[in-house]
Amino acid sequence: MNAKRKDFVATVMINLIVAAVVGILVFLLTYILVAGLPHVSWTFLTGTTDAFSGAGGIGVQLFNSFYLLVLTMLISIPISLGAGIYLAEYAKDNWRTSLIRSAIEVLSSLPSVVVGLFGFLLFVVKFKIGFSVISGAIALTFFNLPLLTRNIEESLSAVSSSQREAGLSLGLSKWKTEIGIILPVALPGIVTGVVLSAGRVFGEAAALIYTAGQSAPVTNFGDWNPMNADSPLNPFRPAETLAVHIWKINTEGLATNAAALSAAASAVLIIAVLLFNLSARLLGNYLYRRVTASK
């Protein structure tokens, strides 16, 4: 077999593998959306769920998912940003840095159910916070930190060293150069990673079963005081998210239309995750064009 034939065979094989992966993804998305979208309505998106049977809408679960996502990102982004800047710009190439990177790799490989059990034992049992939004947010922070830290570190490391040299040659300190020059250039990659990690957090279920809980108490959306027990902003109330709700319907749901409810909730979750991924690409490209002044 000559070189051209080998190249042709390899190209065909690669194209077939790519087509198979894309085909599986399209089949799964089509199946979920076709099965679920006919059951989605405004009433379903804004209604409340019956605590016993699981029937009803997903309004509270949708709010819980977004609220938990916001709290998680508020906690994890500053920590990840500091860790990423340190590893990319200040950490020396020694055993301590290797140990930190190894710890990040180990943390990123932990199953989410293990992170959930850790959060349950530490925050729910040991600290007696109970099943709550804040317990789930902290558990998801542990789940999210490795991904965000590596993304920020790689985005900063990808910036040309000439950018750093230009800042230092102008008399700027290393910190001023980092904040004023390097960070803005790396911003498109950082934002893309943040949005993608947000989609990952939004669809998480296993870690939240043991921390945020499996119930969605009735909340008063007219009361936005986070200190009140029935306020939707109260971080110490149980908060069943959309992903946990889907799991609960499929395992414990007593409603006669449990399959339709599960399919509809799954379609909403898939659309939300797809929107996160699409917005990450669009926002990253937009910021890249603004930073580089390219069309």
PDB file of N, CA and C in Angstrom, residues 107-173:
ATOM      1  N   LEU A 107      -8.384  16.212  42.074  1.00  0.00           N
ATOM      2  CA  LEU A 107      -9.691  16.788  42.408  1.00  0.00           C
ATOM      3  C   LEU A 107     -10.618  16.781  41.195  1.00  0.00           C
ATOM      4  N   SER A 108     -10.068  17.020  40.012  1.00  0.00           N
ATOM      5  CA  SER A 108     -10.900  17.044  38.806  1.00  0.00           C
ATOM      6  C   SER A 108     -11.371  15.655  38.402  1.00  0.00           C
ATOM      7  N   SER A 109     -10.660  14.615  38.859  1.00  0.00           N
ATOM      8  CA  SER A 109     -11.033  13.247  38.489  1.00  0.00           C
ATOM      9  C   SER A 109     -11.982  12.594  39.482  1.00  0.00           C
ATOM     10  N   LEU A 110     -12.288  13.273  40.581  1.00  0.00           N
ATOM     11  CA  LEU A 110     -13.193  12.698  41.565  1.00  0.00           C
ATOM     12  C   LEU A 110     -14.613  12.608  41.008  1.00  0.00           C
ATOM     13  N   PRO A 111     -15.293  11.494  41.192  1.00  0.00           N
ATOM     14  CA  PRO A 111     -16.703  11.418  40.773  1.00  0.00           C
ATOM     15  C   PRO A 111     -17.540  12.411  41.554  1.00  0.00           C
ATOM     16  N   SER A 112     -18.550  12.967  40.908  1.00  0.00           N
ATOM     17  CA  SER A 112     -19.374  13.986  41.554  1.00  0.00           C
ATOM     18  C   SER A 112     -20.105  13.440  42.770  1.00  0.00           C
ATOM     19  N   VAL A 113     -20.415  12.143  42.762  1.00  0.00           N
ATOM     20  CA  VAL A 113     -21.105  11.570  43.920  1.00  0.00           C
ATOM     21  C   VAL A 113     -20.184  11.558  45.139  1.00  0.00           C
ATOM     22  N   VAL A 114     -18.877  11.405  44.921  1.00  0.00           N
ATOM     23  CA  VAL A 114     -17.927  11.453  46.029  1.00  0.00           C
ATOM     24  C   VAL A 114     -17.856  12.878  46.591  1.00  0.00           C
ATOM     25  N   VAL A 115     -17.858  13.866  45.713  1.00  0.00           N
ATOM     26  CA  VAL A 115     -17.878  15.261  46.161  1.00  0.00           C
ATOM     27  C   VAL A 115     -19.152  15.539  46.947  1.00  0.00           C
ATOM     28  N   GLY A 116     -20.268  14.972  46.487  1.00  0.00           N
ATOM     29  CA  GLY A 116     -21.524  15.148  47.198  1.00  0.00           C
ATOM     30  C   GLY A 116     -21.507  14.522  48.577  1.00  0.00           C
ATOM     31  N   LEU A 117     -20.957  13.332  48.689  1.00  0.00           N
ATOM     32  CA  LEU A 117     -20.861  12.671  49.993  1.00  0.00           C
ATOM     33  C   LEU A 117     -19.938  13.437  50.937  1.00  0.00           C
ATOM     34  N   PHE A 118     -18.845  13.983  50.383  1.00  0.00           N
ATOM     35  CA  PHE A 118     -17.959  14.814  51.196  1.00  0.00           C
ATOM     36  C   PHE A 118     -18.707  16.042  51.716  1.00  0.00           C
ATOM     37  N   GLY A 119     -19.448  16.698  50.829  1.00  0.00           N
ATOM     38  CA  GLY A 119     -20.231  17.851  51.250  1.00  0.00           C
ATOM     39  C   GLY A 119     -21.291  17.483  52.269  1.00  0.00           C
ATOM     40  N   PHE A 120     -21.897  16.314  52.110  1.00  0.00           N
ATOM     41  CA  PHE A 120     -22.915  15.858  53.067  1.00  0.00           C
ATOM     42  C   PHE A 120     -22.305  15.646  54.453  1.00  0.00           C
ATOM     43  N   LEU A 121     -21.170  14.952  54.511  1.00  0.00           N
ATOM     44  CA  LEU A 121     -20.544  14.667  55.800  1.00  0.00           C
ATOM     45  C   LEU A 121     -20.001  15.923  56.469  1.00  0.00           C
ATOM     46  N   LEU A 122     -19.463  16.856  55.665  1.00  0.00           N
ATOM     47  CA  LEU A 122     -18.830  18.042  56.246  1.00  0.00           C
ATOM     48  C   LEU A 122     -19.843  19.147  56.551  1.00  0.00           C
ATOM     49  N   PHE A 123     -20.620  19.534  55.557  1.00  0.00           N
ATOM     50  CA  PHE A 123     -21.491  20.703  55.727  1.00  0.00           C
ATOM     51  C   PHE A 123     -22.852  20.347  56.327  1.00  0.00           C
ATOM     52  N   VAL A 124     -23.428  19.245  55.849  1.00  0.00           N
ATOM     53  CA  VAL A 124     -24.770  18.878  56.329  1.00  0.00           C
ATOM     54  C   VAL A 124     -24.709  18.282  57.725  1.00  0.00           C
ATOM     55  N   VAL A 125     -23.755  17.368  57.952  1.00  0.00           N
ATOM     56  CA  VAL A 125     -23.697  16.642  59.227  1.00  0.00           C
ATOM     57  C   VAL A 125     -22.791  17.339  60.232  1.00  0.00           C
ATOM     58  N   LYS A 126     -21.519  17.580  59.845  1.00  0.00           N
ATOM     59  CA  LYS A 126     -20.543  18.115  60.786  1.00  0.00           C
ATOM     60  C   LYS A 126     -20.859  19.551  61.181  1.00  0.00           C
ATOM     61  N   PHE A 127     -21.060  20.426  60.203  1.00  0.00           N
ATOM     62  CA  PHE A 127     -21.335  21.833  60.480  1.00  0.00           C
ATOM     63  C   PHE A 127     -22.809  22.109  60.746  1.00  0.00           C
ATOM     64  N   LYS A 128     -23.641  21.075  60.561  1.00  0.00           N
ATOM     65  CA  LYS A 128     -25.082  21.162  60.848  1.00  0.00           C
ATOM     66  C   LYS A 128     -25.778  22.269  60.062  1.00  0.00           C
ATOM     67  N   ILE A 129     -25.310  22.502  58.836  1.00  0.00           N
ATOM     68  CA  ILE A 129     -25.985  23.477  57.971  1.00  0.00           C
ATOM     69  C   ILE A 129     -27.277  22.881  57.426  1.00  0.00           C
ATOM     70  N   GLY A 130     -27.284  21.565  57.269  1.00  0.00           N
ATOM     71  CA  GLY A 130     -28.457  20.893  56.732  1.00  0.00           C
ATOM     72  C   GLY A 130     -28.475  20.933  55.216  1.00  0.00           C
ATOM     73  N   PHE A 131     -29.483  20.268  54.627  1.00  0.00           N
ATOM     74  CA  PHE A 131     -29.648  20.314  53.181  1.00  0.00           C
ATOM     75  C   PHE A 131     -30.045  21.743  52.800  1.00  0.00           C
ATOM     76  N   SER A 132     -29.207  22.390  52.026  1.00  0.00           N
ATOM     77  CA  SER A 132     -29.442  23.807  51.748  1.00  0.00           C
ATOM     78  C   SER A 132     -28.748  24.226  50.460  1.00  0.00           C
ATOM     79  N   VAL A 133     -29.131  25.411  50.005  1.00  0.00           N
ATOM     80  CA  VAL A 133     -28.522  25.979  48.804  1.00  0.00           C
ATOM     81  C   VAL A 133     -27.031  26.200  49.012  1.00  0.00           C
ATOM     82  N   ILE A 134     -26.649  26.722  50.166  1.00  0.00           N
ATOM     83  CA  ILE A 134     -25.247  27.038  50.406  1.00  0.00           C
ATOM     84  C   ILE A 134     -24.398  25.775  50.494  1.00  0.00           C
ATOM     85  N   SER A 135     -24.949  24.693  51.057  1.00  0.00           N
ATOM     86  CA  SER A 135     -24.215  23.426  51.092  1.00  0.00           C
ATOM     87  C   SER A 135     -23.967  22.915  49.680  1.00  0.00           C
ATOM     88  N   GLY A 136     -24.998  22.995  48.834  1.00  0.00           N
ATOM     89  CA  GLY A 136     -24.830  22.573  47.448  1.00  0.00           C
ATOM     90  C   GLY A 136     -23.859  23.443  46.690  1.00  0.00           C
ATOM     91  N   ALA A 137     -23.895  24.765  46.939  1.00  0.00           N
ATOM     92  CA  ALA A 137     -23.000  25.684  46.231  1.00  0.00           C
ATOM     93  C   ALA A 137     -21.542  25.421  46.595  1.00  0.00           C
ATOM     94  N   ILE A 138     -21.282  25.166  47.875  1.00  0.00           N
ATOM     95  CA  ILE A 138     -19.900  24.899  48.294  1.00  0.00           C
ATOM     96  C   ILE A 138     -19.417  23.573  47.727  1.00  0.00           C
ATOM     97  N   ALA A 139     -20.284  22.564  47.728  1.00  0.00           N
ATOM     98  CA  ALA A 139     -19.906  21.265  47.155  1.00  0.00           C
ATOM     99  C   ALA A 139     -19.606  21.402  45.666  1.00  0.00           C
ATOM    100  N   LEU A 140     -20.432  22.163  44.949  1.00  0.00           N
ATOM    101  CA  LEU A 140     -20.190  22.361  43.520  1.00  0.00           C
ATOM    102  C   LEU A 140     -18.953  23.209  43.270  1.00  0.00           C
ATOM    103  N   THR A 141     -18.580  24.033  44.237  1.00  0.00           N
ATOM    104  CA  THR A 141     -17.337  24.799  44.112  1.00  0.00           C
ATOM    105  C   THR A 141     -16.146  23.860  44.068  1.00  0.00           C
ATOM    106  N   PHE A 142     -16.120  22.860  44.954  1.00  0.00           N
ATOM    107  CA  PHE A 142     -15.056  21.855  44.907  1.00  0.00           C
ATOM    108  C   PHE A 142     -15.065  21.117  43.574  1.00  0.00           C
ATOM    109  N   PHE A 143     -16.242  20.882  43.055  1.00  0.00           N
ATOM    110  CA  PHE A 143     -16.411  20.176  41.789  1.00  0.00           C
ATOM    111  C   PHE A 143     -15.946  21.034  40.615  1.00  0.00           C
ATOM    112  N   ASN A 144     -16.095  22.359  40.745  1.00  0.00           N
ATOM    113  CA  ASN A 144     -15.857  23.275  39.638  1.00  0.00           C
ATOM    114  C   ASN A 144     -14.458  23.886  39.636  1.00  0.00           C
ATOM    115  N   LEU A 145     -13.806  23.946  40.794  1.00  0.00           N
ATOM    116  CA  LEU A 145     -12.513  24.623  40.908  1.00  0.00           C
ATOM    117  C   LEU A 145     -11.431  24.082  39.964  1.00  0.00           C
ATOM    118  N   PRO A 146     -11.243  22.768  39.865  1.00  0.00           N
ATOM    119  CA  PRO A 146     -10.159  22.281  38.989  1.00  0.00           C
ATOM    120  C   PRO A 146     -10.334  22.703  37.540  1.00  0.00           C
ATOM    121  N   LEU A 147     -11.552  22.598  37.019  1.00  0.00           N
ATOM    122  CA  LEU A 147     -11.799  22.963  35.628  1.00  0.00           C
ATOM    123  C   LEU A 147     -11.524  24.441  35.382  1.00  0.00           C
ATOM    124  N   LEU A 148     -12.035  25.294  36.262  1.00  0.00           N
ATOM    125  CA  LEU A 148     -11.835  26.727  36.089  1.00  0.00           C
ATOM    126  C   LEU A 148     -10.370  27.129  36.257  1.00  0.00           C
ATOM    127  N   THR A 149      -9.704  26.532  37.249  1.00  0.00           N
ATOM    128  CA  THR A 149      -8.301  26.873  37.489  1.00  0.00           C
ATOM    129  C   THR A 149      -7.431  26.521  36.297  1.00  0.00           C
ATOM    130  N   ARG A 150      -7.622  25.318  35.746  1.00  0.00           N
ATOM    131  CA  ARG A 150      -6.825  24.917  34.581  1.00  0.00           C
ATOM    132  C   ARG A 150      -7.146  25.779  33.374  1.00  0.00           C
ATOM    133  N   ASN A 151      -8.413  26.137  33.208  1.00  0.00           N
ATOM    134  CA  ASN A 151      -8.798  26.981  32.082  1.00  0.00           C
ATOM    135  C   ASN A 151      -8.140  28.356  32.172  1.00  0.00           C
ATOM    136  N   ILE A 152      -8.165  28.953  33.355  1.00  0.00           N
ATOM    137  CA  ILE A 152      -7.565  30.281  33.530  1.00  0.00           C
ATOM    138  C   ILE A 152      -6.054  30.216  33.368  1.00  0.00           C
ATOM    139  N   GLU A 153      -5.439  29.183  33.942  1.00  0.00           N
ATOM    140  CA  GLU A 153      -3.983  29.036  33.809  1.00  0.00           C
ATOM    141  C   GLU A 153      -3.575  28.895  32.349  1.00  0.00           C
ATOM    142  N   GLU A 154      -4.279  28.057  31.598  1.00  0.00           N
ATOM    143  CA  GLU A 154      -3.931  27.848  30.192  1.00  0.00           C
ATOM    144  C   GLU A 154      -4.206  29.089  29.351  1.00  0.00           C
ATOM    145  N   SER A 155      -5.287  29.820  29.663  1.00  0.00           N
ATOM    146  CA  SER A 155      -5.585  31.053  28.930  1.00  0.00           C
ATOM    147  C   SER A 155      -4.493  32.088  29.157  1.00  0.00           C
ATOM    148  N   LEU A 156      -4.005  32.207  30.388  1.00  0.00           N
ATOM    149  CA  LEU A 156      -2.936  33.164  30.681  1.00  0.00           C
ATOM    150  C   LEU A 156      -1.606  32.717  30.073  1.00  0.00           C
ATOM    151  N   SER A 157      -1.335  31.419  30.125  1.00  0.00           N
ATOM    152  CA  SER A 157      -0.070  30.912  29.572  1.00  0.00           C
ATOM    153  C   SER A 157      -0.019  31.053  28.056  1.00  0.00           C
ATOM    154  N   ALA A 158      -1.185  31.092  27.415  1.00  0.00           N
ATOM    155  CA  ALA A 158      -1.227  31.196  25.953  1.00  0.00           C
ATOM    156  C   ALA A 158      -0.902  32.602  25.458  1.00  0.00           C
ATOM    157  N   VAL A 159      -0.928  33.585  26.351  1.00  0.00           N
ATOM    158  CA  VAL A 159      -0.594  34.967  25.955  1.00  0.00           C
ATOM    159  C   VAL A 159       0.900  35.061  25.662  1.00  0.00           C
ATOM    160  N   SER A 160       1.244  35.711  24.585  1.00  0.00           N
ATOM    161  CA  SER A 160       2.648  35.820  24.171  1.00  0.00           C
ATOM    162  C   SER A 160       3.493  36.507  25.244  1.00  0.00           C
ATOM    163  N   SER A 161       4.705  36.016  25.422  1.00  0.00           N
ATOM    164  CA  SER A 161       5.608  36.618  26.409  1.00  0.00           C
ATOM    165  C   SER A 161       5.990  38.044  26.034  1.00  0.00           C
ATOM    166  N   SER A 162       5.859  38.388  24.747  1.00  0.00           N
ATOM    167  CA  SER A 162       6.178  39.759  24.325  1.00  0.00           C
ATOM    168  C   SER A 162       5.228  40.770  24.963  1.00  0.00           C
ATOM    169  N   GLN A 163       4.007  40.327  25.276  1.00  0.00           N
ATOM    170  CA  GLN A 163       3.054  41.207  25.954  1.00  0.00           C
ATOM    171  C   GLN A 163       3.560  41.550  27.358  1.00  0.00           C
ATOM    172  N   ARG A 164       4.102  40.564  28.037  1.00  0.00           N
ATOM    173  CA  ARG A 164       4.651  40.806  29.380  1.00  0.00           C
ATOM    174  C   ARG A 164       5.883  41.709  29.303  1.00  0.00           C
ATOM    175  N   GLU A 165       6.741  41.428  28.325  1.00  0.00           N
ATOM    176  CA  GLU A 165       7.954  42.233  28.182  1.00  0.00           C
ATOM    177  C   GLU A 165       7.617  43.681  27.846  1.00  0.00           C
ATOM    178  N   ALA A 166       6.547  43.878  27.050  1.00  0.00           N
ATOM    179  CA  ALA A 166       6.153  45.249  26.694  1.00  0.00           C
ATOM    180  C   ALA A 166       5.690  46.008  27.931  1.00  0.00           C
ATOM    181  N   GLY A 167       4.917  45.355  28.783  1.00  0.00           N
ATOM    182  CA  GLY A 167       4.445  46.003  30.003  1.00  0.00           C
ATOM    183  C   GLY A 167       5.584  46.340  30.946  1.00  0.00           C
ATOM    184  N   LEU A 168       6.504  45.402  31.127  1.00  0.00           N
ATOM    185  CA  LEU A 168       7.625  45.641  32.022  1.00  0.00           C
ATOM    186  C   LEU A 168       8.552  46.724  31.473  1.00  0.00           C
ATOM    187  N   SER A 169       8.688  46.777  30.141  1.00  0.00           N
ATOM    188  CA  SER A 169       9.562  47.800  29.542  1.00  0.00           C
ATOM    189  C   SER A 169       8.993  49.204  29.714  1.00  0.00           C
ATOM    190  N   LEU A 170       7.673  49.299  29.930  1.00  0.00           N
ATOM    191  CA  LEU A 170       7.048  50.604  30.162  1.00  0.00           C
ATOM    192  C   LEU A 170       7.114  51.023  31.624  1.00  0.00           C
ATOM    193  N   GLY A 171       7.746  50.199  32.447  1.00  0.00           N
ATOM    194  CA  GLY A 171       7.901  50.537  33.858  1.00  0.00           C
ATOM    195  C   GLY A 171       6.781  50.030  34.742  1.00  0.00           C
ATOM    196  N   LEU A 172       5.887  49.202  34.189  1.00  0.00           N
ATOM    197  CA  LEU A 172       4.798  48.651  34.985  1.00  0.00           C
ATOM    198  C   LEU A 172       5.316  47.520  35.864  1.00  0.00           C
ATOM    199  N   SER A 173       4.737  47.397  37.032  1.00  0.00           N
ATOM    200  CA  SER A 173       5.086  46.262  37.887  1.00  0.00           C
ATOM    201  C   SER A 173       4.511  44.987  37.278  1.00  0.00           C
TER     202      SER A 173
END
